Coordinates of C-alpha atoms in Angstrom, one line a residue:
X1 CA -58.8 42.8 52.1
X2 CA -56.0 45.4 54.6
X3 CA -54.6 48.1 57.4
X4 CA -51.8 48.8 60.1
X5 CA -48.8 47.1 61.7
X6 CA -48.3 44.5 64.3
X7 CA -44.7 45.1 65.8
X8 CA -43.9 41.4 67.6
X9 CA -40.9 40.6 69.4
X10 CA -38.8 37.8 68.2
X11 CA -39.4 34.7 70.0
X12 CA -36.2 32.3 69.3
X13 CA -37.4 29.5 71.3
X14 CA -41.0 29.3 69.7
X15 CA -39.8 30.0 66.0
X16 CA -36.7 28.5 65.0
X17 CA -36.5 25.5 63.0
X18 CA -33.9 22.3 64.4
X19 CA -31.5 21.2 61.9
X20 CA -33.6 18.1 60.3
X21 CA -31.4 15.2 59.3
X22 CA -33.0 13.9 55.7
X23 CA -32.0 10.0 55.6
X24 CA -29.2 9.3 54.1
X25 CA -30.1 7.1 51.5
X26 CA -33.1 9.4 50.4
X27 CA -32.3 10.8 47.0
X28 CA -33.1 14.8 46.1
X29 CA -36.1 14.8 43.9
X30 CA -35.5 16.8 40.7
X31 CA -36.5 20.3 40.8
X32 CA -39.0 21.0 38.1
X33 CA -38.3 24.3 35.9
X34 CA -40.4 27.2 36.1
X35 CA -41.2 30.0 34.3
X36 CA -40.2 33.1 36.7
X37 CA -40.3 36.8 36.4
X38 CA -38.3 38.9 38.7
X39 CA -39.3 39.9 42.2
X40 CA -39.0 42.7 44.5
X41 CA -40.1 41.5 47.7
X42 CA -39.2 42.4 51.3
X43 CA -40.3 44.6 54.3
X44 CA -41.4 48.5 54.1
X45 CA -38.8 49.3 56.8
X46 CA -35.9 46.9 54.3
X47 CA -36.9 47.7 50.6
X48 CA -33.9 47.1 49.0
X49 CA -33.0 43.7 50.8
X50 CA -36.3 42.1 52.1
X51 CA -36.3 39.0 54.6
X52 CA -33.7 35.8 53.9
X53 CA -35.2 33.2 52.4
X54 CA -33.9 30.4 51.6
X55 CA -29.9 30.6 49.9
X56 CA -31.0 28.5 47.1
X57 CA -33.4 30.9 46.0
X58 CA -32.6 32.9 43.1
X59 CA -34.6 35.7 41.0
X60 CA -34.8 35.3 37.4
X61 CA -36.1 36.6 34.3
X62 CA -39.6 35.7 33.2
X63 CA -40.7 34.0 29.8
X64 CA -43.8 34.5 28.4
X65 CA -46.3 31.7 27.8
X66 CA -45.7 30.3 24.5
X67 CA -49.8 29.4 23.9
X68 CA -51.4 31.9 25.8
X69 CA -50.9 35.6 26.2
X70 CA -52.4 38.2 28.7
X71 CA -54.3 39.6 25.1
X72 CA -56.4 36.6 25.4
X73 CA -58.3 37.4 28.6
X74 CA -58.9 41.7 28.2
X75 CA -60.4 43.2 31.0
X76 CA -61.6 46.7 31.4
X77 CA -60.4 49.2 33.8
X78 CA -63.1 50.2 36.3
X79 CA -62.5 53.0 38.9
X80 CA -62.2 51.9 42.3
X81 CA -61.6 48.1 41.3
X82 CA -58.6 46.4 40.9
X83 CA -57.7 43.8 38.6
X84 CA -55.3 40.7 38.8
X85 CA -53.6 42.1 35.7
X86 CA -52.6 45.1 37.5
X87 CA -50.7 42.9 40.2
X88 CA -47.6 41.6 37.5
X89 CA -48.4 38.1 38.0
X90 CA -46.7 35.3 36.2
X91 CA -48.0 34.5 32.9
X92 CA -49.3 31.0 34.0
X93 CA -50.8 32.0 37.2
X94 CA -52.7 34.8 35.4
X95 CA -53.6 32.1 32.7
X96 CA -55.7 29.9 35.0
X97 CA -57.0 32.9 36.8
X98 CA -58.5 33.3 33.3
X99 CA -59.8 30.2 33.0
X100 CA -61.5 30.8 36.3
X101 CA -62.7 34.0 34.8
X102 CA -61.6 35.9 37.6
X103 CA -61.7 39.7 36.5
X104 CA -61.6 41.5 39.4
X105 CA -60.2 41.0 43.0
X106 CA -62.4 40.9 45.8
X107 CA -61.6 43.8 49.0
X108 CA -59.7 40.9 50.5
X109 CA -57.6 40.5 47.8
X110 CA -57.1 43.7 46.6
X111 CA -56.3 45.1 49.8
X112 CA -54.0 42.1 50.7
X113 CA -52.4 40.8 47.5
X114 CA -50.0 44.6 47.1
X115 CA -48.8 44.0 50.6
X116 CA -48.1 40.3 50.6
X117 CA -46.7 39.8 47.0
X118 CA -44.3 42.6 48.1
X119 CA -43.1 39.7 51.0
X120 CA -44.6 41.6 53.6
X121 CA -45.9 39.6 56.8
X122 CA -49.9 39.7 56.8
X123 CA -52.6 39.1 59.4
X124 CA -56.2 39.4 57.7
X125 CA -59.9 39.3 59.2
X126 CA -62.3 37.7 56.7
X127 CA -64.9 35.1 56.6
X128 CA -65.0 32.6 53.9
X129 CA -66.5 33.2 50.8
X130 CA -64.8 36.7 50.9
X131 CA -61.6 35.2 48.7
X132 CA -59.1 35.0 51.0
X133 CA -58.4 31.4 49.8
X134 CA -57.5 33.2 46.7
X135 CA -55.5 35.6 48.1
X136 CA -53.1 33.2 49.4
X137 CA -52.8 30.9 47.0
X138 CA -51.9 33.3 44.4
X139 CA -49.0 34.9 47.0
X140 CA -48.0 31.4 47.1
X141 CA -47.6 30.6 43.9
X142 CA -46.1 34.1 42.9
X143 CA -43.5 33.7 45.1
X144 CA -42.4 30.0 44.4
X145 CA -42.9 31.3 40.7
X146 CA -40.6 33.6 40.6
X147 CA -38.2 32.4 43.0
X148 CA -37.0 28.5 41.8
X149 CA -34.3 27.1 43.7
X150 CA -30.9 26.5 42.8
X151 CA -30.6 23.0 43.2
X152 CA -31.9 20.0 43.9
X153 CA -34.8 19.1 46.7
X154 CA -35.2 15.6 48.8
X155 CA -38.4 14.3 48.5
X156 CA -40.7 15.3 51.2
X157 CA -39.4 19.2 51.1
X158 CA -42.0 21.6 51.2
X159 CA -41.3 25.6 49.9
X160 CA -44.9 26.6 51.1
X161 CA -47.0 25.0 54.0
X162 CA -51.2 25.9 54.1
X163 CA -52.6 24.7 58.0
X164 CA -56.2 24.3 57.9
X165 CA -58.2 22.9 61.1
X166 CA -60.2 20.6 59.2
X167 CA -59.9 17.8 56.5
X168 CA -62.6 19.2 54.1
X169 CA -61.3 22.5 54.4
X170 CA -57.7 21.7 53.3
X171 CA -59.1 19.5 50.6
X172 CA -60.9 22.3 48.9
X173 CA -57.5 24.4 49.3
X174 CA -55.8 21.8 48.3
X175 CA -58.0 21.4 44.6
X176 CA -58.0 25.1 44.4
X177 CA -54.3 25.2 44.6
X178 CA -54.4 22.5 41.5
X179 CA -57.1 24.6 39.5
X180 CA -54.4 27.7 40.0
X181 CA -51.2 26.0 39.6
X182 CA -52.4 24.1 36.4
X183 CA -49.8 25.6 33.9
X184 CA -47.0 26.3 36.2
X185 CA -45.7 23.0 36.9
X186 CA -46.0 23.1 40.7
X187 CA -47.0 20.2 42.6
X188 CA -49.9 20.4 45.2
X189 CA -50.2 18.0 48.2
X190 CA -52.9 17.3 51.0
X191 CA -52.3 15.6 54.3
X192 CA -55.8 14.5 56.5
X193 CA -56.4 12.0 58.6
X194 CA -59.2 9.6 57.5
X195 CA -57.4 8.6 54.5
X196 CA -54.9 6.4 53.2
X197 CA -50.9 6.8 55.7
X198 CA -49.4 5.0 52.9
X199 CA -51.3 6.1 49.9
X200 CA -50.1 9.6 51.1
X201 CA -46.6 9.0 52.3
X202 CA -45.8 7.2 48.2
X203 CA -47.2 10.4 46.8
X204 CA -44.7 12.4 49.0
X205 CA -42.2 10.3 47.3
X206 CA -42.5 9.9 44.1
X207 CA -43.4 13.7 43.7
X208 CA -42.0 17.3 44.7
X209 CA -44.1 19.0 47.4
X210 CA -44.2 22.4 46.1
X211 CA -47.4 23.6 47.8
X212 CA -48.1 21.4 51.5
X213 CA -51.8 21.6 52.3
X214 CA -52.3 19.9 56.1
X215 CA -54.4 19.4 59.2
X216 CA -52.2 20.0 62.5
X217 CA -52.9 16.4 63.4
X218 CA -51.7 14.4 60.2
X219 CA -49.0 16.7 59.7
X220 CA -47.2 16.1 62.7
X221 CA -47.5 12.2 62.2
X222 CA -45.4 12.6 58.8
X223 CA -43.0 15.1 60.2
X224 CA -42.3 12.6 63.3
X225 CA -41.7 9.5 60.6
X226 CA -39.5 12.6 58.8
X227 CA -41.9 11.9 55.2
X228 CA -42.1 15.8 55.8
X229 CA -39.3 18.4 56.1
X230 CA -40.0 22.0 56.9
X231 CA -36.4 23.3 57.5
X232 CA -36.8 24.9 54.3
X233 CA -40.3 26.1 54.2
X234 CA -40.7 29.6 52.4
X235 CA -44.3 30.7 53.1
X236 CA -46.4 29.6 55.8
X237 CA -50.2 30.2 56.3
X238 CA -52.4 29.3 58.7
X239 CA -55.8 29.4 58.2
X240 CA -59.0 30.0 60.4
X241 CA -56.9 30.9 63.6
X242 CA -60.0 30.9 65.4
X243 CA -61.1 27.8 64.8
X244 CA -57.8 26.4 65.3
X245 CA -58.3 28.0 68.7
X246 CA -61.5 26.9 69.5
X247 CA -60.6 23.3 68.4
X248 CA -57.5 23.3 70.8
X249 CA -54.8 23.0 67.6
X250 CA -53.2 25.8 69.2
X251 CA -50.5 23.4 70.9
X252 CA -50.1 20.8 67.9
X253 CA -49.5 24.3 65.5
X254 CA -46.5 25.2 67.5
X255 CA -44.6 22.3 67.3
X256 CA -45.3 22.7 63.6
X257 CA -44.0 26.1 63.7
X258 CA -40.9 25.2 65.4
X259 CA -40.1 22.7 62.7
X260 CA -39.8 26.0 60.4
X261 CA -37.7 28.4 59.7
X262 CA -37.4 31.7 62.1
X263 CA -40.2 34.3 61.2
X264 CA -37.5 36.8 59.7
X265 CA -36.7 34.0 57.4
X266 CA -40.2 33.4 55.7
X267 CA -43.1 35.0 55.1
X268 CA -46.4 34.4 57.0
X269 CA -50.0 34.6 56.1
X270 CA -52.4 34.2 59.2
X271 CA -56.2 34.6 58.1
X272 CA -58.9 34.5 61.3
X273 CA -62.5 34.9 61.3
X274 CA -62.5 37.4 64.2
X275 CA -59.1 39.0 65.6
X276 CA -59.6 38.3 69.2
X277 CA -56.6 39.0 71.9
X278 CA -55.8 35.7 71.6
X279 CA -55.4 35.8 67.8
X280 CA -53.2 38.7 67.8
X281 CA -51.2 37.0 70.8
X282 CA -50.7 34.7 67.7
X283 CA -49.9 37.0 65.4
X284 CA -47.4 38.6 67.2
X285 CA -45.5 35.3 68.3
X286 CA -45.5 34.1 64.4
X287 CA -45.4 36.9 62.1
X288 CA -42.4 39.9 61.9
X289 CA -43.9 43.4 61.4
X290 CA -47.4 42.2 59.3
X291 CA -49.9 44.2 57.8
X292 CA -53.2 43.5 59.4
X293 CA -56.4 43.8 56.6
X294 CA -59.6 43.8 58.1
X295 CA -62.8 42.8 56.0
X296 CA -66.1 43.5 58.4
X297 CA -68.6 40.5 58.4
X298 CA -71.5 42.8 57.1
X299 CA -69.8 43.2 53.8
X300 CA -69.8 38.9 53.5
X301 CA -73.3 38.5 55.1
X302 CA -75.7 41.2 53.9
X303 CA -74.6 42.2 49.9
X304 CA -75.3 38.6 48.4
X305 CA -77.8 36.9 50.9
X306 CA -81.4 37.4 51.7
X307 CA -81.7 36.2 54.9
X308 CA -84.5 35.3 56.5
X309 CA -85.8 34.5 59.8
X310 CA -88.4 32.2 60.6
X311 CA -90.4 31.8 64.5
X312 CA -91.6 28.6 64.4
X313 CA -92.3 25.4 67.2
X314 CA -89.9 22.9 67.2
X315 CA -92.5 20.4 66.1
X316 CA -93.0 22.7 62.9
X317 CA -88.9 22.4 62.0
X318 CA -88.6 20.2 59.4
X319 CA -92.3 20.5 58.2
X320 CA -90.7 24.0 57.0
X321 CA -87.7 22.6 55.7
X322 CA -89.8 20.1 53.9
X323 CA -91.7 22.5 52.1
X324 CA -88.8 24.8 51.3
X325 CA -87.2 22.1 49.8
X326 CA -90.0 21.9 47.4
X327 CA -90.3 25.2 46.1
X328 CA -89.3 25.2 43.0
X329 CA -86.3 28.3 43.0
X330 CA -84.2 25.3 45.7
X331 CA -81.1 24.3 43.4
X332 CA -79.3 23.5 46.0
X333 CA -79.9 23.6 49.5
X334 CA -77.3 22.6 52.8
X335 CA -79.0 22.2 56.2
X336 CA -77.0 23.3 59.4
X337 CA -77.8 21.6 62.3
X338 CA -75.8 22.1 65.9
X339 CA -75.2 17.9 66.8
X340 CA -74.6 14.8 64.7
X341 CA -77.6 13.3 66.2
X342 CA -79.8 15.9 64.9
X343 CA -78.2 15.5 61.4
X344 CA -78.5 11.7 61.4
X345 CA -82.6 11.9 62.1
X346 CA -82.9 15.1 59.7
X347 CA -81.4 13.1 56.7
X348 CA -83.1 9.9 57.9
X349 CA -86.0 11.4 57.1
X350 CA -85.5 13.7 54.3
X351 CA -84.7 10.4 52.6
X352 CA -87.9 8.7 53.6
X353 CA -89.6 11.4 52.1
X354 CA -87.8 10.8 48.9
X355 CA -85.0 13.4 48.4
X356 CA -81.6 12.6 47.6
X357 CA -79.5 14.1 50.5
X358 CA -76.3 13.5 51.9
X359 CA -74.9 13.5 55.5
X360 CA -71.5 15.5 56.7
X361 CA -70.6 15.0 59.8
X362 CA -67.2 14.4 62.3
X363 CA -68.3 10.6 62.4
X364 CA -68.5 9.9 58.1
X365 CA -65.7 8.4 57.0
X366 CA -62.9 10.8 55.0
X367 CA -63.9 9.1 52.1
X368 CA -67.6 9.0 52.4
X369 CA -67.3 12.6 53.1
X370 CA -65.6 13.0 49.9
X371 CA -67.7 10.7 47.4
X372 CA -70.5 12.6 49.4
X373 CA -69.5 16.3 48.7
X374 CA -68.5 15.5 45.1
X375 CA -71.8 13.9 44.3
X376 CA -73.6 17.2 45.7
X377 CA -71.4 19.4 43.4
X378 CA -72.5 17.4 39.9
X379 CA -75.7 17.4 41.4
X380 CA -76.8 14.1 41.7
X381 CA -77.7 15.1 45.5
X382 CA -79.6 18.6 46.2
X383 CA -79.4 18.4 49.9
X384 CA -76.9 18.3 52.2
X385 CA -76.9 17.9 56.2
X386 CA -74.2 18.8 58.1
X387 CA -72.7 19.8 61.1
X388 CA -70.9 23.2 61.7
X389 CA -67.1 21.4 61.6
X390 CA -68.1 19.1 58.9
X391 CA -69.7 22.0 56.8
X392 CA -67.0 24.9 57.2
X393 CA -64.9 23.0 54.0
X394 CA -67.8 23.1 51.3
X395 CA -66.6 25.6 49.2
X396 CA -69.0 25.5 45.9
X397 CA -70.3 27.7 44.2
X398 CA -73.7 28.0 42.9
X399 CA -75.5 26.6 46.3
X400 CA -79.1 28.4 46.0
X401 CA -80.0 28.3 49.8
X402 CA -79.0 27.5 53.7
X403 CA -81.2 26.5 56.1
X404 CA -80.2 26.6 59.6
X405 CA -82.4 24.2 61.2
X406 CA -80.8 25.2 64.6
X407 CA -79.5 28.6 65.3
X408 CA -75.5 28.3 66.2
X409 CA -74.5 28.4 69.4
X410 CA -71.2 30.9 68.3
X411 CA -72.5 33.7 66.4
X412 CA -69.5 33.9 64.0
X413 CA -70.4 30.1 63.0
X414 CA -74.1 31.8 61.4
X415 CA -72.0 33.5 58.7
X416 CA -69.8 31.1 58.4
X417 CA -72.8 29.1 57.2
X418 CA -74.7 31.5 55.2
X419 CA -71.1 32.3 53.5
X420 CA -72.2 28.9 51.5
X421 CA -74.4 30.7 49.4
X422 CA -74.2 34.1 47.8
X423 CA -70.7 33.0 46.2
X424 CA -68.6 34.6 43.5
X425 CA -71.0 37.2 42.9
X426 CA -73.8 35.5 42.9
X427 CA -77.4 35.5 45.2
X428 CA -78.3 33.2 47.6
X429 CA -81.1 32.9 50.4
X430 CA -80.5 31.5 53.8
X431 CA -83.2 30.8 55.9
X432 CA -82.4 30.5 59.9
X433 CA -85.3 28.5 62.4
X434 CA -86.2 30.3 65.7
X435 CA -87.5 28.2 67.9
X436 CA -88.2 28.3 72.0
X437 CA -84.6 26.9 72.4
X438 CA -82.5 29.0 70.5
X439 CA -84.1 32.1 69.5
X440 CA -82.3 33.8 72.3
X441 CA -78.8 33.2 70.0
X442 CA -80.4 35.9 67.2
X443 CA -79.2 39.2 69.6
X444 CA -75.1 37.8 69.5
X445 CA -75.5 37.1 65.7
X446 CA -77.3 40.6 65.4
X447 CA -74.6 42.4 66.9
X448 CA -72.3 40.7 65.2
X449 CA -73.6 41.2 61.8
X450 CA -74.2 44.8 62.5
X451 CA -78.2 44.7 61.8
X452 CA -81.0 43.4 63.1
X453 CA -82.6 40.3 61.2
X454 CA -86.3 40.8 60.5
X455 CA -88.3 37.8 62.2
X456 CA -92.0 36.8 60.9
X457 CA -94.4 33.9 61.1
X458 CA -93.7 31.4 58.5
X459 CA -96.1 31.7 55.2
X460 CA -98.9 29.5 55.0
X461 CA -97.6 27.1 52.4
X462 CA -94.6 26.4 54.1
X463 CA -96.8 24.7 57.2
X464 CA -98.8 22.5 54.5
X465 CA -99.1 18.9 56.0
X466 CA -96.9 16.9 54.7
X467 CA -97.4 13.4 53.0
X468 CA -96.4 9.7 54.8
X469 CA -92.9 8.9 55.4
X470 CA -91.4 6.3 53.4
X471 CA -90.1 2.9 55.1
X472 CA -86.3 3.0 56.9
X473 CA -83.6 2.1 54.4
X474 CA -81.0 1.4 57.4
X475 CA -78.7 -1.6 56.7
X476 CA -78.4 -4.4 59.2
X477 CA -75.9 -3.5 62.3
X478 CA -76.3 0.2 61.6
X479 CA -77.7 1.0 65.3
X480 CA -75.3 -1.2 67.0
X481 CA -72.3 -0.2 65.1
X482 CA -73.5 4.1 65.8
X483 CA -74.2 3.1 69.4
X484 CA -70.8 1.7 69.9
X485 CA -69.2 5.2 68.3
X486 CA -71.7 7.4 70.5
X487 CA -70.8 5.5 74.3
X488 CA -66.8 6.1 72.9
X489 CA -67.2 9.7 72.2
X490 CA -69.8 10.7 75.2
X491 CA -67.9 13.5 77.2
X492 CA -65.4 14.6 75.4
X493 CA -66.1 17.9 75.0
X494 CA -68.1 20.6 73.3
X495 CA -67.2 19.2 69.8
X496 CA -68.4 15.5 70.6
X497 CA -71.4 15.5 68.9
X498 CA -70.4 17.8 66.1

């Protein structure tokens, strides 16, 4: 997880924050204590004085946890590894981080976490599954940790602001931040659209906003009704700057970042799957000085995967994925598929054949989405479908296998999928489809990975005929209703039918 410098000119007109008049009648929330240790943070070229944050910050003393000690969780020195309890974090950070059994940082984090929990600026190249959600989250909460404010907050006052470009990925952030901040006292909110305005905006009020975890979109709606300040915003990171970019957030993040404070008053975290010219165009505008880490997408793809590659027909598709999905080492499979419609029929007929799958896609419902991913982490469903925006928030571990029913059209999007499996040190198997259509995407992905993918003929087994489908279980007004979505949605763009 880390390397050399950006230098960036200071761009007053993209990166200050207007003075935000809270209402009047809005009363400060009470701050909640926290137990803080001392910090020395700041720039390399400033090491006495660091950046100015906020005045109300102030450094204090730490106090140990009274039920739980460092003792408690003993972890060996290994040579070449570094562990979290050589990075003086707060007793109750490092407390859940031992619930979690977390031993050992991952290269993102231990080539990130010395730079950024010294305040430093950082821009890092990783693909999920690699721990950079770790990484910032525990700079995050080290920071706000060890730095409480002064006084009093108004409701609605974030210290640190996480920008994901989808829902499901700022709802995992968002109950990771909650698993890490479990005995610290901080608070932990998520803005996305698709859910309740209101149910939201009470939340906001009736508790601190410590951590802010937020889609572009949403977040803009409650800063323009001013539920959200970010005048005094601390840390700011912004996550998959790719996606963001390929998604067109671009815009909607810069208003966002004009809302905060100037750069050289906060730090910033930018994480991106690839660092493209446009990405460091980014960087440069919105971070002061950072330290770029670099994490290849070999090291994600190839350690804890077994990949294979399978030429088939695209009539023999899903009599493969049938028959994989019967073996009897499938957990836990998810199927990637390029277009809604393609998911729709896949689990349409996975459940006439009797398997209990569930459907992700951008037209579910936030909620459905929601009941649907948590009933596929107990268990209760061992296949999932879903689309390449739907599927880049499942973050669980313990997911046996990936199919990739059709190869993705953007290379960086196959390890992005296969990064679903092979999690926290474990194995996993993906399995891609290469069809007449799309086997001509395997020489981007190839060159991207850094390898070349051995493709073979499918085994025998996996082409056994497969028994009768059983009858549709579609409720009344299903087609009609879909039919209505798909003629409002035709032609808008590349991710219409994702």
């Amino acid at each position: 997880m880390i390397g050399k410098l950006f230098s960036s000119n200071r761009d007053k007109n993209a990166d200050s924050a207007p003075a935000q008049q809270k209402p009047a009648s809005q009363k400060p929330a009470q701050q909640q204590p926290a137990t803080v240790a001392k910090k020395a943070s700041g720039k390399s070229q400033h090491p006495q004085g660091g950046k100015r944050r906020n005045q109300r910050r102030r450094n204090t003393p730490g106090t140990e946890d009274k039920d739980w000690h460092l003792g408690l969780f003993p972890v060996p020195e290994v040579p070449g590894k570094t562990r979290f309890h050589d990075l003086d974090l707060p007793a109750e950070l490092m407390h859940a981080i031992a619930d979690q059994r977390f031993e050992y940082c991952s290269p993102i984090q231990a080539q990130s976490l010395p730079h950024s929990l010294n305040g430093h600026d950082l821009v890092g190249k990783a693909q999920t599954g690699t721990g950079k959600t770790a990484a910032f989250l525990v700079t995050i909460i080290d920071d706000l940790l060890k730095h409480p404010l002064q006084e009093d907050r108004f409701a609605g006052e974030a210290r640190a602001l996480i920008i994901a470009p989808t829902r499901e990925l700022a709802m995992q952030i968002a109950d990771d931040s909650r698993v890490l901040t479990k005995y610290t006292g901080l608070e932990t909110h998520v803005l996305v659209g698709g859910m309740d305005y209101a149910k939201q905006q009470r939340r906001l009020q009736d508790t601190l906003v410590d951590i802010l975890v937020a889609t572009p979109g949403r977040l803009l709606d409650f800063c323009g009704n001013k539920d959200v300040y970010l005048d005094q915003l601390e840390v700011l990171v912004i996550d998959e700057a790719d996606r963001m970019l390929d998604m067109g957030f671009i815009p909607q993040v810069r208003r966002i970042i004009r809302q905060t404070p100037r750069k050289s008053h906060r730090q910033t975290l930018l994480f991106s799957a690839t660092i493209t010219p446009d990405v460091v165009n980014l960087a440069e505008q919105w971070t002061e000085d950072a330290v770029t880490v670099e994490i290849e997408p070999q090291s994600v793809a190839t350690d804890t995967v077994e990949q294979h590659v399978y030429l088939s027909t695209t009539e023999e598709k899903y009599t493969l994925l049938y028959n994989i999905l019967n073996q009897e080492d499938v957990d836990s499979l998810i199927v990637f598929a390029n277009r809604r419609d393609e998911c729709r029929r896949l689990h349409e007929k996975l459940e006439r054949h009797g398997f209990k799958a569930g459907l992700l896609s951008g037209e579910i419902a936030q909620n459905r989405r929601v009941k649907t991913l948590n009933a596929f982490k107990s268990g209760e469903l061992k296949v999932l479908v879903a689309t390449d925006v739907a599927g880049r928030g499942i973050h669980i571990d313990g997911i046996s296998h990936v199919v990739n029913f059709t190869l993705p059209e953007e290379p960086e999007d196959y390890v992005h999928r296969i990064g679903r499996t092979g999690r926290a040190g474990k194995s996993g198997t993906s399995i891609s489809f290469a069809c007449e259509d799309d086997a001509f995407r395997l020489m981007p992905i190839q060159e991207l990975l850094g390898q070349k993918l051995k493709c073979v003929q499918p085994p025998l087994e996996l082409l056994a005929e497969l028994p009768p489908m059983g009858p549709r279980r579609r409720a009344p007004g299903d087609d009609r209703e879909r039919d209505g979505r798909d003629r409002n949605r035709r032609g808008r763009g590349r991710h219409s039918n994702r």
